[in-house]
């Protein structure tokens, strides 16, 4: 009854506190987050512009807060400590490792593990222990803790955006931290004896928060540690009883395989689990479009990079205003398209920049990202002794006759050379015979071209011929092309000469016209040549 009587004045005070900036009808979790982020930014206690808004903020003097926490009895008695991966908690993780505590980290989203244990050798130095925390590869210094483990945590340290002195906590808004705590409670990893601690800056601590904002799945804290003080909650608030399956959608279970695995185990044991029928979960970073431009353009309108969450939508209801969609670019890319006289339409890539830009049918210039599944090009063949009369379609025609099909062609005809790139779209490794097959098809390579008569267009990048040569009689000439194999990762000798047996470069058609065998060199990886007709 006492809490209910104080609920109205607490809500009114919070509304008056945030009305000067956000002016909501009632304080929401979102408005309290924004207010706190602005306090951190204006007080210049945050670390980095991108390390404040829409996340657990990183702040100065976090090492001082960590030093205070390790002096508490809860830390000294603890053997198994789980720490979230927020940047503000990194100093505490290092101190825990140096104190020879068993440190556990959250597992990755696509992992079926409950958490990850940081494993270091017993005789590891302090620098090696710190390095073990910085490793991103979970296969190194990490061991997965499954659902069937008998782990009991003594201390759990999480980050917060806003926290009150009576133990209420507001996170970044995506709900994953609360869901992780509920999962650990469901499995008995977090017991009533486990202390839940948060490390925040002093400006993130308020006296009270509106009680009506918090639901049964929200996680309270027992101890609040700042760079200047340690705040102990006088009366522990109720913790979540476990995982509330009726609030989860099928899609959320697919995002977290560990939940799906737990659901299957419970159903096998006879428990009936009902999920939320309507998928109302709103994930962050829905817009997959790659952001471009400087940061000042990215955040100059509205709230800085605001993202929504399920709790925000529940609190805003029908009063929430829809955000205006971002306007498309006003400037149309007017890059000149390649015409038929500059390249053949056979599908071979001419130059590495030919696929950088595509234009839609409406004519709007919109940059499309490069293909992510572009096949790896592991070796190429350099063609030299090209004249300015040669066009790229003359080379393509000759290559098709010889059944030589590169992945792409980098054409530099105005410099008298070009590069044929080879690789494999399927990813199967190749042998030296495949490389020899390519070189054999290019043996005695020569191009027959017709000049004069005013019919042939100049090569791409070549200068316009003089007017008097436009009416010159038609002439047919044959040009011998030099072929040189290049393997990626092989450097030329200081003198400029290369050896096929030592490095992997080989002249097939040299100036003397003789063929040279390719050595088995190579530290570079070579995959099979894709012979699909281009």
Short mmCIF file of C-alpha atoms in Angstrom, two decimals:
data_model
loop_
_atom_site.label_atom_id
_atom_site.label_comp_id
_atom_site.label_asym_id
_atom_site.label_seq_id
_atom_site.Cartn_x
_atom_site.Cartn_y
_atom_site.Cartn_z
CA UNK A 1 0.00 0.00 0.00
CA UNK A 2 2.83 2.36 0.74
CA UNK A 3 4.32 1.84 -2.70
CA UNK A 4 0.95 2.43 -4.35
CA UNK A 5 0.46 5.70 -2.48
CA UNK A 6 3.85 6.99 -3.59
CA UNK A 7 3.40 5.93 -7.22
CA UNK A 8 1.50 9.05 -8.35
CA UNK A 9 3.95 11.66 -6.99
CA UNK A 10 6.94 9.69 -8.31
CA UNK A 11 5.46 9.60 -11.80
CA UNK A 12 4.65 13.32 -11.65
CA UNK A 13 8.20 14.17 -10.59
CA UNK A 14 9.70 12.11 -13.41
CA UNK A 15 7.37 13.78 -15.91
CA UNK A 16 8.45 17.23 -14.71
CA UNK A 17 12.11 16.18 -14.94
CA UNK A 18 11.97 15.20 -18.63
CA UNK A 19 9.37 17.71 -19.84
CA UNK A 20 12.00 20.32 -20.66
CA UNK A 21 13.58 18.13 -23.33
CA UNK A 22 11.23 15.46 -24.61
CA UNK A 23 7.84 16.76 -23.32
CA UNK A 24 5.99 13.42 -23.17
CA UNK A 25 2.52 13.15 -21.65
CA UNK A 26 3.97 10.71 -19.15
CA UNK A 27 7.54 9.59 -18.61
CA UNK A 28 8.47 6.50 -20.59
CA UNK A 29 11.53 4.32 -20.58
CA UNK A 30 12.54 5.87 -23.87
CA UNK A 31 12.27 9.45 -22.57
CA UNK A 32 14.31 8.54 -19.49
CA UNK A 33 16.98 6.94 -21.67
CA UNK A 34 17.24 9.99 -23.91
CA UNK A 35 17.41 12.29 -20.90
CA UNK A 36 20.26 10.27 -19.41
CA UNK A 37 22.18 10.07 -22.70
CA UNK A 38 21.94 13.84 -23.04
CA UNK A 39 23.18 14.31 -19.47
CA UNK A 40 26.20 12.16 -20.24
CA UNK A 41 26.89 14.06 -23.44
CA UNK A 42 26.45 17.52 -21.93
CA UNK A 43 28.49 16.59 -18.86
CA UNK A 44 31.27 15.26 -21.13
CA UNK A 45 31.59 12.08 -19.12
CA UNK A 46 30.96 9.69 -22.03
CA UNK A 47 33.62 8.05 -24.16
CA UNK A 48 33.20 8.61 -27.87
CA UNK A 49 30.24 10.16 -29.69
CA UNK A 50 29.05 6.77 -30.89
CA UNK A 51 29.47 5.21 -27.43
CA UNK A 52 26.61 7.07 -25.74
CA UNK A 53 23.28 7.05 -27.56
CA UNK A 54 21.20 3.92 -28.12
CA UNK A 55 23.50 1.67 -26.13
CA UNK A 56 24.90 1.03 -22.67
CA UNK A 57 27.09 4.13 -22.44
CA UNK A 58 30.82 3.96 -21.89
CA UNK A 59 31.98 6.56 -19.38
CA UNK A 60 35.12 7.98 -17.84
CA UNK A 61 36.46 6.64 -14.54
CA UNK A 62 34.94 3.22 -15.14
CA UNK A 63 38.19 1.79 -13.78
CA UNK A 64 37.58 3.57 -10.47
CA UNK A 65 34.14 1.99 -10.20
CA UNK A 66 35.66 -1.43 -10.93
CA UNK A 67 38.29 -0.86 -8.23
CA UNK A 68 35.53 -0.12 -5.71
CA UNK A 69 33.60 -3.27 -6.60
CA UNK A 70 36.52 -5.64 -6.09
CA UNK A 71 36.82 -4.37 -2.51
CA UNK A 72 33.33 -5.61 -1.62
CA UNK A 73 32.70 -8.88 0.18
CA UNK A 74 30.47 -10.18 -2.60
CA UNK A 75 33.40 -10.06 -4.99
CA UNK A 76 35.93 -11.52 -2.56
CA UNK A 77 33.71 -14.53 -1.83
CA UNK A 78 32.65 -15.07 -5.43
CA UNK A 79 34.28 -17.76 -7.54
CA UNK A 80 32.08 -17.75 -10.65
CA UNK A 81 31.33 -14.31 -12.11
CA UNK A 82 29.36 -13.53 -15.27
CA UNK A 83 29.96 -10.15 -16.90
CA UNK A 84 28.20 -8.66 -19.91
CA UNK A 85 30.23 -7.42 -22.86
CA UNK A 86 29.49 -3.70 -22.43
CA UNK A 87 32.51 -1.46 -22.78
CA UNK A 88 31.90 0.13 -19.37
CA UNK A 89 32.48 -3.30 -17.76
CA UNK A 90 35.80 -4.09 -19.44
CA UNK A 91 37.96 -2.82 -16.56
CA UNK A 92 36.07 -5.00 -14.10
CA UNK A 93 36.56 -8.06 -16.33
CA UNK A 94 40.30 -7.50 -16.35
CA UNK A 95 40.45 -7.13 -12.56
CA UNK A 96 38.40 -10.31 -12.17
CA UNK A 97 40.82 -12.23 -14.38
CA UNK A 98 43.81 -10.89 -12.44
CA UNK A 99 42.12 -12.00 -9.20
CA UNK A 100 41.94 -15.58 -10.57
CA UNK A 101 38.15 -15.61 -10.74
CA UNK A 102 36.25 -17.80 -13.19
CA UNK A 103 34.84 -15.27 -15.66
CA UNK A 104 31.90 -16.07 -17.93
CA UNK A 105 30.76 -14.03 -20.93
CA UNK A 106 27.49 -14.06 -22.90
CA UNK A 107 27.44 -16.45 -25.83
CA UNK A 108 27.01 -15.33 -29.40
CA UNK A 109 23.54 -14.96 -30.88
CA UNK A 110 23.85 -18.02 -33.14
CA UNK A 111 25.40 -20.27 -30.49
CA UNK A 112 23.39 -22.92 -28.59
CA UNK A 113 25.62 -22.42 -25.54
CA UNK A 114 24.33 -20.83 -22.37
CA UNK A 115 27.49 -18.76 -21.90
CA UNK A 116 31.21 -18.81 -22.60
CA UNK A 117 33.93 -19.35 -20.02
CA UNK A 118 37.24 -17.54 -20.42
CA UNK A 119 39.95 -20.20 -20.22
CA UNK A 120 43.57 -19.30 -19.57
CA UNK A 121 46.49 -21.50 -18.50
CA UNK A 122 47.15 -21.76 -14.80
CA UNK A 123 50.59 -20.20 -15.23
CA UNK A 124 49.40 -17.39 -17.51
CA UNK A 125 50.89 -13.95 -16.94
CA UNK A 126 48.81 -10.82 -16.35
CA UNK A 127 49.31 -9.71 -19.94
CA UNK A 128 48.15 -13.08 -21.24
CA UNK A 129 45.02 -12.90 -19.10
CA UNK A 130 44.19 -9.46 -20.44
CA UNK A 131 44.82 -10.63 -23.98
CA UNK A 132 42.42 -13.53 -23.47
CA UNK A 133 39.58 -11.04 -22.96
CA UNK A 134 40.35 -9.21 -26.20
CA UNK A 135 40.25 -12.30 -28.39
CA UNK A 136 37.22 -12.29 -30.70
CA UNK A 137 37.57 -15.88 -31.87
CA UNK A 138 35.41 -18.02 -29.57
CA UNK A 139 37.54 -21.05 -30.39
CA UNK A 140 40.49 -19.49 -28.58
CA UNK A 141 40.45 -19.00 -24.79
CA UNK A 142 36.72 -19.83 -24.72
CA UNK A 143 34.76 -22.93 -23.73
CA UNK A 144 31.01 -23.26 -24.18
CA UNK A 145 28.78 -23.92 -21.18
CA UNK A 146 25.74 -25.95 -22.18
CA UNK A 147 22.24 -26.16 -20.75
CA UNK A 148 23.05 -29.39 -18.91
CA UNK A 149 25.86 -27.87 -16.84
CA UNK A 150 25.59 -27.51 -13.07
CA UNK A 151 27.02 -23.99 -13.05
CA UNK A 152 26.05 -21.75 -10.13
CA UNK A 153 26.96 -18.08 -10.45
CA UNK A 154 28.00 -16.08 -7.42
CA UNK A 155 28.01 -12.66 -9.04
CA UNK A 156 26.40 -11.20 -12.18
CA UNK A 157 27.52 -7.77 -13.43
CA UNK A 158 25.44 -5.98 -16.07
CA UNK A 159 25.37 -2.51 -17.61
CA UNK A 160 22.53 0.00 -17.38
CA UNK A 161 21.33 3.27 -18.87
CA UNK A 162 19.33 4.51 -15.88
CA UNK A 163 19.14 3.02 -12.40
CA UNK A 164 17.39 4.16 -9.23
CA UNK A 165 18.66 3.88 -5.70
CA UNK A 166 15.85 1.51 -4.83
CA UNK A 167 17.02 -1.04 -7.43
CA UNK A 168 14.97 -0.38 -10.58
CA UNK A 169 16.99 -0.59 -13.79
CA UNK A 170 16.44 0.54 -17.40
CA UNK A 171 18.65 -0.95 -20.09
CA UNK A 172 19.18 -0.02 -23.72
CA UNK A 173 15.75 -1.29 -24.74
CA UNK A 174 16.21 -4.44 -26.81
CA UNK A 175 15.31 -6.80 -23.96
CA UNK A 176 18.16 -9.26 -24.46
CA UNK A 177 19.77 -8.58 -21.06
CA UNK A 178 16.48 -9.24 -19.23
CA UNK A 179 15.91 -12.34 -21.33
CA UNK A 180 19.39 -13.62 -20.48
CA UNK A 181 18.79 -13.12 -16.75
CA UNK A 182 15.43 -14.88 -17.01
CA UNK A 183 17.04 -17.80 -18.83
CA UNK A 184 19.73 -18.17 -16.15
CA UNK A 185 17.07 -18.08 -13.42
CA UNK A 186 14.98 -20.67 -15.30
CA UNK A 187 17.93 -23.08 -15.34
CA UNK A 188 18.95 -22.40 -11.75
CA UNK A 189 22.29 -20.84 -12.70
CA UNK A 190 21.25 -17.67 -10.87
CA UNK A 191 20.13 -18.52 -7.36
CA UNK A 192 18.70 -16.30 -4.59
CA UNK A 193 22.25 -16.08 -3.22
CA UNK A 194 23.55 -14.63 -6.51
CA UNK A 195 24.16 -10.87 -6.35
CA UNK A 196 23.22 -8.78 -9.41
CA UNK A 197 25.42 -5.68 -9.71
CA UNK A 198 25.49 -2.81 -12.19
CA UNK A 199 28.36 -0.39 -12.89
CA UNK A 200 27.27 3.10 -13.97
CA UNK A 201 28.34 6.73 -13.77
CA UNK A 202 26.95 9.01 -11.08
CA UNK A 203 24.78 10.92 -13.59
CA UNK A 204 22.99 7.66 -14.44
CA UNK A 205 21.73 7.24 -10.89
CA UNK A 206 18.38 8.81 -9.89
CA UNK A 207 16.54 8.68 -6.61
CA UNK A 208 13.36 7.03 -7.92
CA UNK A 209 11.80 5.78 -11.15
CA UNK A 210 8.08 5.37 -11.99
CA UNK A 211 7.12 1.93 -10.77
CA UNK A 212 4.38 1.53 -13.40
CA UNK A 213 7.00 1.41 -16.16
CA UNK A 214 8.37 -1.94 -15.06
CA UNK A 215 7.01 -5.35 -15.96
CA UNK A 216 7.46 -8.81 -14.52
CA UNK A 217 10.38 -9.56 -16.90
CA UNK A 218 12.45 -6.49 -15.93
CA UNK A 219 15.60 -7.26 -13.93
CA UNK A 220 16.32 -5.27 -10.75
CA UNK A 221 19.77 -4.89 -9.21
CA UNK A 222 21.10 -5.43 -5.70
CA UNK A 223 24.22 -3.26 -5.78
CA UNK A 224 24.98 -0.07 -7.76
CA UNK A 225 28.63 0.90 -8.15
CA UNK A 226 29.74 4.31 -9.44
CA UNK A 227 33.22 5.87 -9.57
CA UNK A 228 32.51 7.60 -6.23
CA UNK A 229 30.27 5.28 -4.18
CA UNK A 230 28.76 1.85 -3.68
CA UNK A 231 24.96 1.89 -3.28
CA UNK A 232 23.30 -1.11 -1.67
CA UNK A 233 19.59 -1.57 -2.22
CA UNK A 234 17.93 -1.74 1.19
CA UNK A 235 15.12 -4.08 0.10
CA UNK A 236 15.65 -6.52 -2.76
CA UNK A 237 13.02 -6.19 -5.49
CA UNK A 238 11.34 -9.28 -6.99
CA UNK A 239 13.34 -10.90 -9.76
CA UNK A 240 11.90 -12.54 -12.88
CA UNK A 241 10.79 -16.09 -12.13
CA UNK A 242 12.24 -17.39 -15.41
CA UNK A 243 11.46 -17.18 -19.12
CA UNK A 244 8.00 -15.87 -19.97
CA UNK A 245 7.31 -17.88 -23.11
CA UNK A 246 3.96 -16.21 -23.77
CA UNK A 247 5.85 -12.95 -24.45
CA UNK A 248 8.22 -14.50 -27.01
CA UNK A 249 7.55 -15.02 -30.69
CA UNK A 250 8.71 -17.85 -32.90
CA UNK A 251 11.09 -15.48 -34.67
CA UNK A 252 12.78 -14.50 -31.40
CA UNK A 253 13.46 -18.19 -30.70
CA UNK A 254 15.09 -18.54 -34.11
CA UNK A 255 17.38 -15.62 -33.29
CA UNK A 256 18.49 -17.28 -30.05
CA UNK A 257 19.11 -21.02 -30.59
CA UNK A 258 19.65 -21.57 -26.86
CA UNK A 259 15.99 -20.67 -26.23
CA UNK A 260 14.83 -23.03 -28.94
CA UNK A 261 16.92 -25.80 -27.42
CA UNK A 262 15.50 -25.14 -23.95
CA UNK A 263 11.95 -25.13 -25.33
CA UNK A 264 12.48 -28.54 -26.94
CA UNK A 265 13.86 -29.97 -23.69
CA UNK A 266 10.92 -28.69 -21.67
CA UNK A 267 8.40 -30.02 -24.18
CA UNK A 268 10.01 -33.46 -24.07
CA UNK A 269 9.66 -33.45 -20.30
CA UNK A 270 5.90 -32.86 -20.67
CA UNK A 271 5.63 -29.10 -20.17
CA UNK A 272 3.26 -27.31 -22.53
CA UNK A 273 4.70 -24.08 -23.91
CA UNK A 274 2.61 -21.51 -25.78
CA UNK A 275 4.33 -18.70 -27.65
CA UNK A 276 2.98 -15.31 -28.59
CA UNK A 277 0.71 -15.67 -31.60
CA UNK A 278 1.32 -12.24 -33.12
CA UNK A 279 4.92 -11.31 -33.79
CA UNK A 280 5.18 -7.78 -32.37
CA UNK A 281 8.87 -7.93 -31.50
CA UNK A 282 10.69 -5.05 -33.19
CA UNK A 283 14.37 -5.68 -33.59
CA UNK A 284 16.90 -2.91 -33.72
CA UNK A 285 18.75 -1.94 -36.89
CA UNK A 286 15.94 -3.02 -39.20
CA UNK A 287 17.23 -0.82 -41.99
CA UNK A 288 19.85 -2.94 -43.73
CA UNK A 289 20.84 -0.09 -46.01
CA UNK A 290 24.46 0.81 -45.52
CA UNK A 291 24.82 4.23 -43.96
CA UNK A 292 26.90 6.69 -45.88
CA UNK A 293 28.26 10.13 -45.33
CA UNK A 294 29.88 11.76 -42.31
CA UNK A 295 28.41 11.47 -38.85
CA UNK A 296 27.19 15.06 -38.82
CA UNK A 297 24.89 14.26 -41.74
CA UNK A 298 23.79 11.01 -40.20
CA UNK A 299 22.60 12.51 -36.90
CA UNK A 300 21.67 16.07 -37.78
CA UNK A 301 17.90 15.53 -37.73
CA UNK A 302 15.78 14.44 -34.79
CA UNK A 303 16.97 12.24 -31.98
CA UNK A 304 20.47 10.85 -32.58
CA UNK A 305 20.07 7.56 -34.39
CA UNK A 306 16.96 6.51 -32.48
CA UNK A 307 15.94 2.88 -32.59
CA UNK A 308 12.75 1.38 -31.24
CA UNK A 309 12.08 -1.58 -29.02
CA UNK A 310 9.13 -3.60 -27.90
CA UNK A 311 8.88 -1.85 -24.53
CA UNK A 312 8.87 1.56 -26.21
CA UNK A 313 5.94 0.63 -28.42
CA UNK A 314 3.99 -0.79 -25.51
CA UNK A 315 4.40 2.45 -23.57
CA UNK A 316 3.74 4.86 -26.44
CA UNK A 317 0.63 3.08 -27.74
CA UNK A 318 -1.47 5.05 -30.19
CA UNK A 319 0.00 8.37 -29.07
CA UNK A 320 3.37 7.63 -30.66
CA UNK A 321 4.03 9.59 -33.83
CA UNK A 322 5.37 7.83 -36.87
CA UNK A 323 8.77 8.94 -37.99
CA UNK A 324 9.06 10.53 -41.38
CA UNK A 325 10.92 8.19 -43.75
CA UNK A 326 14.34 9.34 -44.81
CA UNK A 327 14.37 11.20 -48.08
CA UNK A 328 16.27 9.64 -50.94
CA UNK A 329 19.26 11.39 -52.42
CA UNK A 330 18.42 14.36 -54.60
CA UNK A 331 21.39 14.08 -56.87
CA UNK A 332 21.35 11.55 -59.67
CA UNK A 333 24.55 9.83 -60.58
CA UNK A 334 25.33 10.79 -64.15
CA UNK A 335 28.23 8.46 -64.74
CA UNK A 336 28.45 7.59 -68.42
CA UNK A 337 27.40 4.06 -69.34
CA UNK A 338 29.51 1.88 -71.58
CA UNK A 339 28.24 1.74 -75.15
CA UNK A 340 28.62 -1.06 -77.65
CA UNK A 341 31.69 0.47 -79.26
CA UNK A 342 33.59 0.31 -75.98
CA UNK A 343 32.93 -3.26 -74.99
CA UNK A 344 31.25 -6.46 -75.99
CA UNK A 345 28.05 -7.59 -74.31
CA UNK A 346 29.36 -11.09 -73.64
CA UNK A 347 29.09 -10.78 -69.84
CA UNK A 348 32.84 -10.64 -69.06
CA UNK A 349 33.61 -7.93 -66.60
CA UNK A 350 35.63 -5.18 -68.29
CA UNK A 351 37.54 -3.40 -65.55
CA UNK A 352 37.05 -3.85 -61.88
CA UNK A 353 34.73 -0.83 -61.65
CA UNK A 354 32.17 -1.89 -64.25
CA UNK A 355 29.89 -3.48 -61.61
CA UNK A 356 30.20 -0.69 -59.07
CA UNK A 357 27.10 1.15 -60.25
CA UNK A 358 23.80 -0.03 -61.68
CA UNK A 359 20.89 2.08 -62.82
CA UNK A 360 17.31 1.13 -62.33
CA UNK A 361 14.77 1.22 -65.12
CA UNK A 362 13.30 4.51 -63.95
CA UNK A 363 16.60 6.27 -64.46
CA UNK A 364 17.17 7.13 -60.81
CA UNK A 365 20.83 6.88 -59.97
CA UNK A 366 21.10 4.71 -56.89
CA UNK A 367 24.30 3.08 -55.77
CA UNK A 368 24.06 -0.64 -55.26
CA UNK A 369 26.51 -2.42 -52.96
CA UNK A 370 29.11 -4.72 -54.49
CA UNK A 371 28.23 -8.35 -54.73
CA UNK A 372 29.22 -10.15 -51.56
CA UNK A 373 29.44 -13.53 -53.26
CA UNK A 374 32.03 -12.42 -55.78
CA UNK A 375 34.28 -15.39 -56.55
CA UNK A 376 37.83 -15.27 -55.29
CA UNK A 377 40.45 -14.51 -57.95
CA UNK A 378 43.60 -16.33 -56.96
CA UNK A 379 45.81 -15.86 -60.01
CA UNK A 380 45.82 -13.85 -63.20
CA UNK A 381 47.53 -13.70 -66.56
CA UNK A 382 49.10 -10.48 -67.77
CA UNK A 383 48.96 -9.72 -71.49
CA UNK A 384 51.38 -7.15 -72.87
CA UNK A 385 52.51 -5.83 -76.26
CA UNK A 386 48.95 -4.65 -77.03
CA UNK A 387 48.61 -1.80 -79.49
CA UNK A 388 46.08 0.98 -79.32
CA UNK A 389 44.28 -0.46 -82.32
CA UNK A 390 43.18 -3.51 -80.32
CA UNK A 391 39.76 -3.40 -78.72
CA UNK A 392 38.61 -5.58 -75.86
CA UNK A 393 36.06 -7.40 -77.99
CA UNK A 394 38.89 -8.56 -80.29
CA UNK A 395 40.52 -10.19 -77.29
CA UNK A 396 37.26 -11.77 -76.12
CA UNK A 397 36.65 -13.29 -79.51
CA UNK A 398 40.08 -14.87 -79.56
CA UNK A 399 39.70 -16.17 -76.00
CA UNK A 400 36.43 -17.88 -76.84
CA UNK A 401 38.06 -19.57 -79.80
CA UNK A 402 40.77 -20.92 -77.50
CA UNK A 403 38.19 -21.97 -74.84
CA UNK A 404 39.82 -19.73 -72.28
CA UNK A 405 37.20 -18.26 -69.95
CA UNK A 406 38.50 -15.89 -67.25
CA UNK A 407 36.31 -14.64 -64.42
CA UNK A 408 36.94 -11.03 -65.39
CA UNK A 409 39.18 -8.85 -67.52
CA UNK A 410 40.92 -5.67 -66.40
CA UNK A 411 41.45 -3.77 -69.65
CA UNK A 412 44.26 -1.25 -69.88
CA UNK A 413 44.62 -1.15 -73.65
CA UNK A 414 45.80 2.44 -73.70
CA UNK A 415 48.79 1.29 -71.63
CA UNK A 416 49.40 -1.69 -73.89
CA UNK A 417 48.37 -4.37 -71.39
CA UNK A 418 45.46 -6.13 -69.73
CA UNK A 419 44.90 -8.72 -66.99
CA UNK A 420 42.86 -11.93 -67.15
CA UNK A 421 41.63 -12.99 -63.70
CA UNK A 422 40.98 -16.66 -62.97
CA UNK A 423 39.39 -18.44 -60.03
CA UNK A 424 36.54 -20.73 -59.17
CA UNK A 425 32.97 -19.89 -58.26
CA UNK A 426 32.47 -23.21 -56.48
CA UNK A 427 35.44 -22.90 -54.12
CA UNK A 428 37.02 -26.27 -55.00
CA UNK A 429 40.84 -26.30 -54.89
CA UNK A 430 42.70 -26.58 -58.17
CA UNK A 431 45.84 -28.34 -59.26
CA UNK A 432 48.84 -27.23 -61.23
CA UNK A 433 47.34 -28.98 -64.26
CA UNK A 434 44.49 -26.47 -64.28
CA UNK A 435 46.97 -23.60 -64.38
CA UNK A 436 48.91 -25.34 -67.14
CA UNK A 437 45.69 -25.79 -69.08
CA UNK A 438 45.10 -22.04 -69.04
CA UNK A 439 48.65 -21.33 -70.13
CA UNK A 440 48.43 -23.94 -72.88
CA UNK A 441 45.30 -22.32 -74.28
CA UNK A 442 47.14 -18.99 -74.39
CA UNK A 443 50.24 -20.39 -76.05
CA UNK A 444 51.28 -18.44 -79.18
CA UNK A 445 48.53 -15.92 -78.57
CA UNK A 446 48.11 -13.45 -81.41
CA UNK A 447 45.35 -11.04 -82.39
CA UNK A 448 44.36 -10.23 -85.97
CA UNK A 449 42.81 -6.80 -86.36
CA UNK A 450 41.66 -4.67 -89.26
CA UNK A 451 42.57 -1.00 -89.36
CA UNK A 452 41.84 1.86 -91.73
CA UNK A 453 38.80 2.43 -93.91
CA UNK A 454 37.19 4.69 -91.34
CA UNK A 455 35.10 1.80 -89.93
CA UNK A 456 36.93 0.75 -86.77
CA UNK A 457 36.55 2.89 -83.68
CA UNK A 458 39.59 3.72 -81.59
CA UNK A 459 40.30 1.66 -78.52
CA UNK A 460 38.89 2.77 -75.19
CA UNK A 461 41.06 5.54 -73.84
CA UNK A 462 42.94 6.03 -77.13
CA UNK A 463 43.30 9.38 -78.80
CA UNK A 464 41.21 10.30 -81.82
CA UNK A 465 43.07 9.59 -85.10
CA UNK A 466 43.86 12.54 -87.34
CA UNK A 467 41.32 13.45 -90.00
CA UNK A 468 43.61 12.53 -92.91
CA UNK A 469 44.01 8.95 -91.63
CA UNK A 470 40.25 8.34 -91.54
CA UNK A 471 40.21 7.53 -95.26
CA UNK A 472 43.27 5.26 -95.15
CA UNK A 473 42.88 1.90 -96.92
CA UNK A 474 41.87 -1.11 -94.84
CA UNK A 475 44.77 -3.17 -93.56
CA UNK A 476 44.89 -6.45 -91.70
CA UNK A 477 47.73 -7.09 -89.30
CA UNK A 478 48.60 -9.73 -86.72
CA UNK A 479 50.00 -8.76 -83.34
CA UNK A 480 51.85 -11.26 -81.13
CA UNK A 481 50.86 -10.90 -77.49
CA UNK A 482 53.17 -11.63 -74.58
CA UNK A 483 51.61 -13.78 -71.84
CA UNK A 484 52.84 -13.78 -68.26
CA UNK A 485 51.41 -15.74 -65.32
CA UNK A 486 51.00 -13.82 -62.06
CA UNK A 487 50.21 -15.45 -58.73
CA UNK A 488 48.93 -13.33 -55.87
CA UNK A 489 51.30 -12.98 -52.96
CA UNK A 490 54.47 -13.41 -55.10
CA UNK A 491 56.91 -10.51 -55.18
CA UNK A 492 59.39 -9.78 -57.93
CA UNK A 493 63.12 -9.83 -57.33
CA UNK A 494 65.02 -6.62 -56.78
CA UNK A 495 66.39 -6.73 -60.30
CA UNK A 496 62.93 -6.92 -61.85
CA UNK A 497 63.41 -10.47 -63.18
CA UNK A 498 61.22 -13.34 -62.06
CA UNK A 499 61.85 -17.05 -61.95
CA UNK A 500 59.03 -19.48 -62.67
CA UNK A 501 60.56 -22.16 -60.51
CA UNK A 502 61.01 -19.95 -57.47
CA UNK A 503 58.15 -17.49 -57.36
CA UNK A 504 55.36 -18.50 -59.66
CA UNK A 505 55.67 -15.99 -62.56
CA UNK A 506 56.22 -17.51 -65.97
CA UNK A 507 56.52 -16.04 -69.47
CA UNK A 508 54.59 -18.23 -71.87
CA UNK A 509 55.12 -16.17 -75.00
CA UNK A 510 58.33 -14.29 -74.53
CA UNK A 511 59.94 -11.95 -76.99
CA UNK A 512 61.73 -14.89 -78.59
CA UNK A 513 58.44 -16.79 -78.99
CA UNK A 514 59.57 -19.78 -76.90
CA UNK A 515 57.35 -21.47 -74.33
CA UNK A 516 58.46 -21.79 -70.72
CA UNK A 517 57.21 -24.30 -68.15
CA UNK A 518 55.60 -23.04 -64.99
CA UNK A 519 57.29 -24.08 -61.76
CA UNK A 520 55.49 -25.48 -58.82
CA UNK A 521 56.04 -22.41 -56.78
CA UNK A 522 53.94 -21.08 -54.53
CA UNK A 523 52.91 -20.09 -51.18
CA UNK A 524 49.79 -18.68 -52.79
CA UNK A 525 46.56 -20.67 -52.86
CA UNK A 526 45.23 -21.61 -56.31
CA UNK A 527 41.71 -22.78 -56.95
CA UNK A 528 40.42 -24.53 -60.05
CA UNK A 529 39.71 -22.47 -63.12
CA UNK A 530 36.04 -21.92 -63.85
CA UNK A 531 35.50 -22.88 -67.48
CA UNK A 532 31.91 -21.66 -67.72
CA UNK A 533 31.34 -19.96 -71.05
CA UNK A 534 31.26 -16.23 -70.63
#
